[in-house]
CSV table of C-alpha atoms in Angstrom, one decimal:
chain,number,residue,atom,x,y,z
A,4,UNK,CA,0.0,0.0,0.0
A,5,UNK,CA,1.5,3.9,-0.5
A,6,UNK,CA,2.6,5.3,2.1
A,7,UNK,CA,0.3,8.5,0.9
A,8,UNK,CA,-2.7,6.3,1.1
A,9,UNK,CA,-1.9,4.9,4.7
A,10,UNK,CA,-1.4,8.1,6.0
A,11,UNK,CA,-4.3,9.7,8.6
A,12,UNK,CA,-6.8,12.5,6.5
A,13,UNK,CA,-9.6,14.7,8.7
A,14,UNK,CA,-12.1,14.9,6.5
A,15,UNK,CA,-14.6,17.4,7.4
A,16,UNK,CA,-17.7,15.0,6.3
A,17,UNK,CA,-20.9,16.6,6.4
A,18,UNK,CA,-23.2,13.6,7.2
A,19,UNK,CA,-21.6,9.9,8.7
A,20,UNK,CA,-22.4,6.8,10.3
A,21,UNK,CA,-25.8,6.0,12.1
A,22,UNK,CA,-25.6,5.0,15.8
A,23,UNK,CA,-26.8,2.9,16.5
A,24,UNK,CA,-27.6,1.2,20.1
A,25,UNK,CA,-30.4,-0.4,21.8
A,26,UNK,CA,-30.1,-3.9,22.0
A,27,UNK,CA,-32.7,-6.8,20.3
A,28,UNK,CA,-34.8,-9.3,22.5
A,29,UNK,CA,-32.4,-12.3,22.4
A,30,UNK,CA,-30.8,-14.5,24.7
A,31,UNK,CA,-27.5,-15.2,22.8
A,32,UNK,CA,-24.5,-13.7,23.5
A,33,UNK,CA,-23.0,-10.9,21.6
A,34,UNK,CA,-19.1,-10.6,21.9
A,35,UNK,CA,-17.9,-10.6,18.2
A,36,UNK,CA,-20.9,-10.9,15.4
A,37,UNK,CA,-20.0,-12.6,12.0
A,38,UNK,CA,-22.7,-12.0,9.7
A,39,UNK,CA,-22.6,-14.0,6.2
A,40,UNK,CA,-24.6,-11.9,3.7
A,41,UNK,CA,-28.3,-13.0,3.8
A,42,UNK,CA,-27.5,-15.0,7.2
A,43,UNK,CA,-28.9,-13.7,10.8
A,44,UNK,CA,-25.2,-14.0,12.5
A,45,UNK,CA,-24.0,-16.5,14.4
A,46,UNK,CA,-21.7,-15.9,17.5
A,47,UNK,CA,-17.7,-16.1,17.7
A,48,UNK,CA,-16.8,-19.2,19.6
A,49,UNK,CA,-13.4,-17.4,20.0
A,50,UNK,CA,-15.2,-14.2,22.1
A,51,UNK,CA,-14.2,-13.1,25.5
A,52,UNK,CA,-16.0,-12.0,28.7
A,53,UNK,CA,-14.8,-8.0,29.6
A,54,UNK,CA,-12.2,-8.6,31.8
A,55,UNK,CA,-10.7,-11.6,30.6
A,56,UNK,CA,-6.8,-11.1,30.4
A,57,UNK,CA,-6.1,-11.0,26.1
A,58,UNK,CA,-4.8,-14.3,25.3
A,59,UNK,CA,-6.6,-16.4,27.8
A,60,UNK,CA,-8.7,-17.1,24.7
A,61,UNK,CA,-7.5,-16.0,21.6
A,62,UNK,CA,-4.0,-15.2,20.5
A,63,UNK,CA,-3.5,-11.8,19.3
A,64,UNK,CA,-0.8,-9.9,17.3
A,65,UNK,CA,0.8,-7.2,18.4
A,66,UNK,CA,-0.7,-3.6,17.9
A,67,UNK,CA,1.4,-2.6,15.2
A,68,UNK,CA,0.7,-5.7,12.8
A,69,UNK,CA,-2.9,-5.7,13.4
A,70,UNK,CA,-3.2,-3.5,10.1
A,71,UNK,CA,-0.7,-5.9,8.2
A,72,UNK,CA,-3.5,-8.9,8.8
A,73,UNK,CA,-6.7,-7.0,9.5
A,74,UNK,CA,-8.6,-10.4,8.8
A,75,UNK,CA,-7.2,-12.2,11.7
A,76,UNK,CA,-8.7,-12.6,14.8
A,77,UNK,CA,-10.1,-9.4,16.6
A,78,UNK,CA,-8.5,-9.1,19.9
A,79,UNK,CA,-9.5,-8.6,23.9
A,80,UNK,CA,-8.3,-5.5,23.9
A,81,UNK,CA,-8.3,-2.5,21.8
A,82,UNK,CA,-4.7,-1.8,22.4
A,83,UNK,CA,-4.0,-5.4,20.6
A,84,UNK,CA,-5.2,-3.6,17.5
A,85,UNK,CA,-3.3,-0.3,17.7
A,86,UNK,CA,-6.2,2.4,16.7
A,87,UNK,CA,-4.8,4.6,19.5
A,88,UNK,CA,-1.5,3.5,19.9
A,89,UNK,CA,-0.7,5.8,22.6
A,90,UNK,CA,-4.1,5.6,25.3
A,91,UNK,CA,-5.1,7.5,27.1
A,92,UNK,CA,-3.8,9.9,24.3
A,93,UNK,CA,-6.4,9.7,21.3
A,94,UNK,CA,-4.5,10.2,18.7
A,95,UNK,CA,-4.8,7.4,15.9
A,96,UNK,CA,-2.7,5.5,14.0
A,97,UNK,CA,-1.4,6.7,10.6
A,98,UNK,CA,-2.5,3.2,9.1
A,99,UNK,CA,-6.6,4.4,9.4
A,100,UNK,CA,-8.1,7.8,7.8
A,101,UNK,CA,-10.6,10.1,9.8
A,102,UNK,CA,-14.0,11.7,9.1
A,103,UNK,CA,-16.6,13.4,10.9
A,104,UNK,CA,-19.5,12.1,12.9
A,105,UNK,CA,-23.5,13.2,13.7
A,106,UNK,CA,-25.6,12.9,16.7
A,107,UNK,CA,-25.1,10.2,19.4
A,108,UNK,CA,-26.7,11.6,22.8
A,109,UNK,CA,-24.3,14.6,22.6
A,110,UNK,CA,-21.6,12.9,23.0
A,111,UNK,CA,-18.2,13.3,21.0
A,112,UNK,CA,-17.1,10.8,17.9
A,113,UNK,CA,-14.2,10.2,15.9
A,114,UNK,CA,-14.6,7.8,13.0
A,115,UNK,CA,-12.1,5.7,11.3
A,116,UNK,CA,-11.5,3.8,8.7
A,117,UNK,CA,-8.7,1.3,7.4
A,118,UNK,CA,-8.9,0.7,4.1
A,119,UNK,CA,-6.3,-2.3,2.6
A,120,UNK,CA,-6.9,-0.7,-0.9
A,121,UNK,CA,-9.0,1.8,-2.5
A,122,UNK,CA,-12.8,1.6,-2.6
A,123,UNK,CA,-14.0,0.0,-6.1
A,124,UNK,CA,-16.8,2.9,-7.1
A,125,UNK,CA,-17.5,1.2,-10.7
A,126,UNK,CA,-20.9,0.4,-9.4
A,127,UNK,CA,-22.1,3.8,-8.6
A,128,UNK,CA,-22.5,5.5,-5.3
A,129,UNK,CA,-23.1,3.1,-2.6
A,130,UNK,CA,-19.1,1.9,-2.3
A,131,UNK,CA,-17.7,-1.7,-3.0
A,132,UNK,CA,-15.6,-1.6,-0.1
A,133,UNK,CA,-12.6,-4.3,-0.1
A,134,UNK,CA,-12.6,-6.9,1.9
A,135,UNK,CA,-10.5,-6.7,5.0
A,136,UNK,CA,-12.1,-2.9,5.4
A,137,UNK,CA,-12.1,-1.6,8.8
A,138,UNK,CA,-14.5,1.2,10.8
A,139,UNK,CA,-14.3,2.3,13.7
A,140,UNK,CA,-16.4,4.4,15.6
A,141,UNK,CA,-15.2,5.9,19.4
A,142,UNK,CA,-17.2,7.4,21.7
A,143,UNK,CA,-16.2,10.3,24.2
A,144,UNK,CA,-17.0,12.6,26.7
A,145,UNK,CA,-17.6,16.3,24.7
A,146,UNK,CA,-15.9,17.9,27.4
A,147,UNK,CA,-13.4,15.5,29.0
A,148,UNK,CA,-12.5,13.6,26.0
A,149,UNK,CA,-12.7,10.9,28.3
A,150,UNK,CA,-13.6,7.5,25.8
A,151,UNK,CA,-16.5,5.6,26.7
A,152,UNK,CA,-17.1,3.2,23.7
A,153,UNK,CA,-15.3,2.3,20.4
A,154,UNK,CA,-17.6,0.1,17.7
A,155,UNK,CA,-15.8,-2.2,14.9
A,156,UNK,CA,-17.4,-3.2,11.7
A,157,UNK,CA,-15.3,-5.6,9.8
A,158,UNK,CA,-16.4,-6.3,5.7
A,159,UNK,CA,-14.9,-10.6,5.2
A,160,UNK,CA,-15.0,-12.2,2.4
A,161,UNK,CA,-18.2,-13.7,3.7
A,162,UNK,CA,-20.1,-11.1,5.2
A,163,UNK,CA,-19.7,-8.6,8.0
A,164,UNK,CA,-18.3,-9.1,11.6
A,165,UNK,CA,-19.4,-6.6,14.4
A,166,UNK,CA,-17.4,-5.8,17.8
A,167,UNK,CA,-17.9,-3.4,20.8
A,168,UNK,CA,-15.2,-2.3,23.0
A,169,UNK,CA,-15.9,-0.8,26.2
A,170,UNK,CA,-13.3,1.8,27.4
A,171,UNK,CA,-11.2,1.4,31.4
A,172,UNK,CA,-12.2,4.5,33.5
A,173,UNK,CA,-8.2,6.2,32.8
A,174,UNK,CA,-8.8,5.5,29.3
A,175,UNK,CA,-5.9,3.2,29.1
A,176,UNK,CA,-7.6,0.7,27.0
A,177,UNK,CA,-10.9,-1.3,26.2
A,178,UNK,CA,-12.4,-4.5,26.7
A,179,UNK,CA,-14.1,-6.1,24.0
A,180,UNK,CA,-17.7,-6.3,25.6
A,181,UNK,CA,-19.7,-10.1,25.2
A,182,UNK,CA,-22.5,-9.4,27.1
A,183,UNK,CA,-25.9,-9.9,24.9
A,184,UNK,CA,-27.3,-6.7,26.4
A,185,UNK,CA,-27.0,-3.2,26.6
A,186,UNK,CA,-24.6,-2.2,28.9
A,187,UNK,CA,-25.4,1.6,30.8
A,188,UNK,CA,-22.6,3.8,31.8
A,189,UNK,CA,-23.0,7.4,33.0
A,190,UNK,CA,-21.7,10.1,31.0
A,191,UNK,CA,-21.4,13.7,31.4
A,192,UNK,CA,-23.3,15.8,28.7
A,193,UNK,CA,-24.0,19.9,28.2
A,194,UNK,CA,-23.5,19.6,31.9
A,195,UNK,CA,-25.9,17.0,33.2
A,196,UNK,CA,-25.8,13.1,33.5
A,197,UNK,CA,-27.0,11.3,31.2
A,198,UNK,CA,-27.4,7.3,31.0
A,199,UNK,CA,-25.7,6.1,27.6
A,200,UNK,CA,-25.8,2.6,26.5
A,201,UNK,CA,-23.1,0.3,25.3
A,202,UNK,CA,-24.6,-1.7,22.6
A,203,UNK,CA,-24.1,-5.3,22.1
A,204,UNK,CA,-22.9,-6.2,18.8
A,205,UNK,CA,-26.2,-8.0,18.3
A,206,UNK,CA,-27.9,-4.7,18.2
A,207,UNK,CA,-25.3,-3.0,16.3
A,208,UNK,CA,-26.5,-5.5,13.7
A,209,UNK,CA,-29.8,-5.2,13.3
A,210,UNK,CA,-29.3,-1.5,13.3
A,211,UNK,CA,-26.8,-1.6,10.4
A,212,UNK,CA,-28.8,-4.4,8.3
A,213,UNK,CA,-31.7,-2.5,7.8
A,214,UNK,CA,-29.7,-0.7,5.2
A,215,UNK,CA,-28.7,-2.9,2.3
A,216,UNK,CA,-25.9,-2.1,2.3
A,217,UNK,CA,-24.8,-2.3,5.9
A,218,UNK,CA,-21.7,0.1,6.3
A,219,UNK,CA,-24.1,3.1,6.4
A,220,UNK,CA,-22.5,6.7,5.3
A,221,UNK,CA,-19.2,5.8,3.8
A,222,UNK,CA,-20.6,6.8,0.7
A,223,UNK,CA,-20.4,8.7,-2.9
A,224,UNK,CA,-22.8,11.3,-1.6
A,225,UNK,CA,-21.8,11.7,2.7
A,226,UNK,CA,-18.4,11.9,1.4
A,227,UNK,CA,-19.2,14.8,-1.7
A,228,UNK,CA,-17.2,17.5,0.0
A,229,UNK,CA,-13.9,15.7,-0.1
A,230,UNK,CA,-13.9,13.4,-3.2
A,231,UNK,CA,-12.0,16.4,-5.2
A,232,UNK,CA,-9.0,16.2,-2.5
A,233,UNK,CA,-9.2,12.8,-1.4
A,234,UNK,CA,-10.5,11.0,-4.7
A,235,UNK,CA,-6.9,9.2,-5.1
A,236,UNK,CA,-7.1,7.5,-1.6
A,237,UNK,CA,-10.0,6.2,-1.4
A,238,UNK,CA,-11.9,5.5,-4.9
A,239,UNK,CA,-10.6,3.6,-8.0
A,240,UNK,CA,-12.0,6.4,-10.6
A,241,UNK,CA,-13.2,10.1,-9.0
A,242,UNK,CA,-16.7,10.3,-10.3
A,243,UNK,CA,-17.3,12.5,-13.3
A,244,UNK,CA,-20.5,13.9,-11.3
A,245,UNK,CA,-20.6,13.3,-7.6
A,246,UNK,CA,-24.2,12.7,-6.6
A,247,UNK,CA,-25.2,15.4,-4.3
A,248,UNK,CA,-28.4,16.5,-2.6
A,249,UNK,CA,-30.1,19.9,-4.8
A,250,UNK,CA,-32.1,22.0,-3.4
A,251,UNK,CA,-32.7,26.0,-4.2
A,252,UNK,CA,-34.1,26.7,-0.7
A,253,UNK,CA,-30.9,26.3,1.8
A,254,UNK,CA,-33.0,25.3,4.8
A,255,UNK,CA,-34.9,22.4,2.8
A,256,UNK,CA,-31.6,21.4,1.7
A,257,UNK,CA,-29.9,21.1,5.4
A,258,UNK,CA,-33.3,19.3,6.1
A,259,UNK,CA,-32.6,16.7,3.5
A,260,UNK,CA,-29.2,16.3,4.7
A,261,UNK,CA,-30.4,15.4,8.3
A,262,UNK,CA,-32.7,13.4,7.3
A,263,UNK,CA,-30.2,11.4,5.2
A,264,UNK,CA,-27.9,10.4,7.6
A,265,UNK,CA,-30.3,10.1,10.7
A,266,UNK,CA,-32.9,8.5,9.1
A,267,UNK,CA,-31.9,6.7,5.6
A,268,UNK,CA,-30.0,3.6,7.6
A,269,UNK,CA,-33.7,2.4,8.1
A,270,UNK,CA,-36.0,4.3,6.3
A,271,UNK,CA,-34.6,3.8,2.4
A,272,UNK,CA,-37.6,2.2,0.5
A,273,UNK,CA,-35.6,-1.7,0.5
A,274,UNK,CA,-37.2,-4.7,0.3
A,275,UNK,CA,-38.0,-5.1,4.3
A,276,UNK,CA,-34.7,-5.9,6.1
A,277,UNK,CA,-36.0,-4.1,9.6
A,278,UNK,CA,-38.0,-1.3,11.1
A,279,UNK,CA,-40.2,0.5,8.0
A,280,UNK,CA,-37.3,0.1,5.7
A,281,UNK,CA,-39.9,0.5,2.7
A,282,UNK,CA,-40.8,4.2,4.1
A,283,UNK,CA,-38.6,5.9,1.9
A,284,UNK,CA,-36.4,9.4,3.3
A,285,UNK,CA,-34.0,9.2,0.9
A,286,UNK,CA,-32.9,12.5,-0.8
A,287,UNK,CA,-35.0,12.2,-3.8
A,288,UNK,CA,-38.3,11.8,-2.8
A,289,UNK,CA,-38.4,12.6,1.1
A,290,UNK,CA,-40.6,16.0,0.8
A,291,UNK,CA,-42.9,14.0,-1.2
A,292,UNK,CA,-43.0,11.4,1.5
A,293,UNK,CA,-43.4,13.5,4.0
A,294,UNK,CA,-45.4,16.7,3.4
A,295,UNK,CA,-48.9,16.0,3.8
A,296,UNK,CA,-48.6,12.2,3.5
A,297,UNK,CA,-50.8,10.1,6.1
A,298,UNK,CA,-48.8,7.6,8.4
A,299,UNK,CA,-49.4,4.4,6.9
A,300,UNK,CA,-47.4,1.6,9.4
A,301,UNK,CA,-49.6,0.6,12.8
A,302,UNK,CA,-46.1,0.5,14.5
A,303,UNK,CA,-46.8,4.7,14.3
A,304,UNK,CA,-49.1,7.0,15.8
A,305,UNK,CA,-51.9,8.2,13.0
A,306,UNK,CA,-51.9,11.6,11.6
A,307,UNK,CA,-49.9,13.6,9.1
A,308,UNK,CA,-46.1,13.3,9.0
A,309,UNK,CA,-45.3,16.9,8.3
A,310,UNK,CA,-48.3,19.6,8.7
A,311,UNK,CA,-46.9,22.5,6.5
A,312,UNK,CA,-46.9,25.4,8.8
A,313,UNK,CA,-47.5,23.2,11.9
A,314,UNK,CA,-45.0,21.3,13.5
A,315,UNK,CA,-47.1,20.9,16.3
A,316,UNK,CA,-49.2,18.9,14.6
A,317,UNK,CA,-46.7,16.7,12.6
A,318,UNK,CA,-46.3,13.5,13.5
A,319,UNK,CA,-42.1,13.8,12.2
A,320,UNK,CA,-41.8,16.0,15.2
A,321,UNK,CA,-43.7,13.7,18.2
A,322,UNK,CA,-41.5,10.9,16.8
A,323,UNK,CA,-38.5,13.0,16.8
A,324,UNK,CA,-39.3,14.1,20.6
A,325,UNK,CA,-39.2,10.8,21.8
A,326,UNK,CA,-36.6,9.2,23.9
A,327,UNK,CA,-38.7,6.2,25.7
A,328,UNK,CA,-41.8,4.1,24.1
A,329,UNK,CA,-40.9,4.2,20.4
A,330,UNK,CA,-38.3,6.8,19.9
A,331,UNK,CA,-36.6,8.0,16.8
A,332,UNK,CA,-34.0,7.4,15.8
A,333,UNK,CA,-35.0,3.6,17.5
A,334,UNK,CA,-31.8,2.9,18.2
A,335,UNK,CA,-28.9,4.6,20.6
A,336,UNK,CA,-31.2,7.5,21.7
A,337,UNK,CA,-31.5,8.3,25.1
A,338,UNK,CA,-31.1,12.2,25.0
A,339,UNK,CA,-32.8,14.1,22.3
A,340,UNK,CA,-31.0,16.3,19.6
A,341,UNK,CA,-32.6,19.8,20.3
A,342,UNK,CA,-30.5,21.1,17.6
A,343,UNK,CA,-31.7,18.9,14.7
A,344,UNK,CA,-35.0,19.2,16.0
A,345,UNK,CA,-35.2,23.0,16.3
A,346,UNK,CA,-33.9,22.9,12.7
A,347,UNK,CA,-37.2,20.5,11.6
A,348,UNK,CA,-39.2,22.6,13.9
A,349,UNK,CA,-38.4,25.8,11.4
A,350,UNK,CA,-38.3,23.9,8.4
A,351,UNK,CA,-42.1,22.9,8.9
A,352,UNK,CA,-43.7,26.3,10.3
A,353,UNK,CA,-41.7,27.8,6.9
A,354,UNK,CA,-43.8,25.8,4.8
A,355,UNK,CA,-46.5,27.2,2.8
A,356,UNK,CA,-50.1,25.3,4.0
């Protein structure tokens, strides 16, 4: 691989991964998830309990080859892997690149991504990544910096494999987390307390299946803003027209946008792989989804989705509202995002009855 596409790029994304977190009724445990395409996942035999001592059940390599074999094993401990080679410091290897998250109870993300090769894009824009791919997703205090979470996706040549580590208190490493439950820890947000849950890599699953394509927002059009600078390391041939999301009214636009990446992962007009996947919020035909449109699944309250001039009275905004009962997003939510809401909150009392 050259060395200038191993090397550590910010990319100022404006839209990126889902977060997902509350865990499926099921009784099976959850340490490491392989999912073949078109199987429900089956568990790693080779998964340890948090606490176990790395190596007590599976061999691991040390952190600086971890990148050299990123289909081997996935280790006890995140240090094994070498993401943040110097914990408690957060500063990641040079062997992943960076982007920019959305909303996750307040709390602060960095993203990553090890790519073995570049992305084949031949196929339009939803990415073939390459197999041995590797994202990364770490959770932190917004204040602190202090990490509370870090979630793996793995692309093998059969399928996907899902992990969650959970961080030590000093930050000095994390422990891959088997429990097939939730697991609550208390984090300090916009200066209260707030309950966030560690998924299990069950529910980071059935989160990330309801999109076909699983990885959700490492994408042709999540990624626009930096295919011009970045086309080289991470696509096989730059797109001659980036898809993009057009809009004249800049508001609408942003709307779309949040939409996208907050809802898309579920609601993307699929064949049914979870929740109302065949409600469609896609770009392309969300306002025509939404504005005036009667709810149409019983798993929803009945009334209008968006009431132009009304937000009151759409249901978009009850549902967005929600933290308990049937919250959305449905999964990882236990504080609402007042700033995405205000913005859907001016978007609907702007439009014309």
């Amino acid at each position: 691989m050259p060395a200038d596409f191993r090397r550590a790029v910010i990319i100022a994304a404006a839209l990126g991964l889902l977060a997902c977190g509350e865990d499926p009724a099921s009784d099976r445990e959850a340490g490491i998830i392989d999912t073949a395409d078109g199987d429900t996942g089956s568990r790693d035999t080779g998964s340890m309990d948090t606490g176990t001592p790395p190596g007590a059940v599976l061999e691991a390599a040390a952190a600086p080859r971890f990148f050299d074999d990123a289909l081997q094993a996935l280790p006890g401990r995140l240090s094994e892997i070498g993401l943040f080679p110097g914990a408690p410091d957060m500063a990641p290897t040079d062997r992943v690149l960076s982007y920019l998250p959305l909303w996750s109870n307040g709390l602060s993300k960095q993203r990553h991504v090890f790519l073995p090769s570049p992305v084949d894009n031949a196929s339009g824009p939803e990415w073939e990544l390459p197999v041995a791919t590797v994202l990364f997703k770490t959770f932190s205090e917004p204040v602190t910096g202090r990490p509370i979470e870090t979630r793996v996706i793995r692309k093998q040549v059969d399928g996907r494999q899902f992990a969650v580590y959970a961080w030590e208190p000093d930050a000095s490493d994390a422990q891959l987390v088997t429990s097939p439950t939730g697991v609550p820890v208390e984090v300090s947000v916009g200066g209260q307390i707030v309950t966030h849950e560690i998924p299990s890599a069950l529910a980071c699953r059935a989160c990330h299946e309801s999109s076909p394509g699983t990885v959700l927002g490492f994408n042709e059009l999540q990624l626009a803003l930096q295919l011009g600078d970045l086309s080289a390391a991470f696509v096989e041939t730059p797109p001659a027209n980036p898809e993009e999301i057009v809009n004249s009214d800049a508001l609408t636009r942003d709307v779309l946008g949040y939409l996208q990446g907050n809802c898309v992962s579920c609601h993307n007009g699929s064949e049914p792989r979870g929740p109302n996947t065949t409600f469609d919020l896609r770009h392309t035909v969300a306002e025509g989804n939404l504005i005036g449109r009667a709810t149409e699944s019983s798993g929803v309250e009945p009334g209008i989705r968006v009431v132009p001039g009304d937000p009151d009275s759409s249901v978009l905004i009850s549902a967005f509202e929600r933290t308990t009962g049937d919250p959305m997003p449905p999964f990882g939510v236990q504080l609402r995002d007042e700033a995405g809401l205000e913005r859907l909150r001016t978007w609907i009392a702007q439009l014309q009855p």
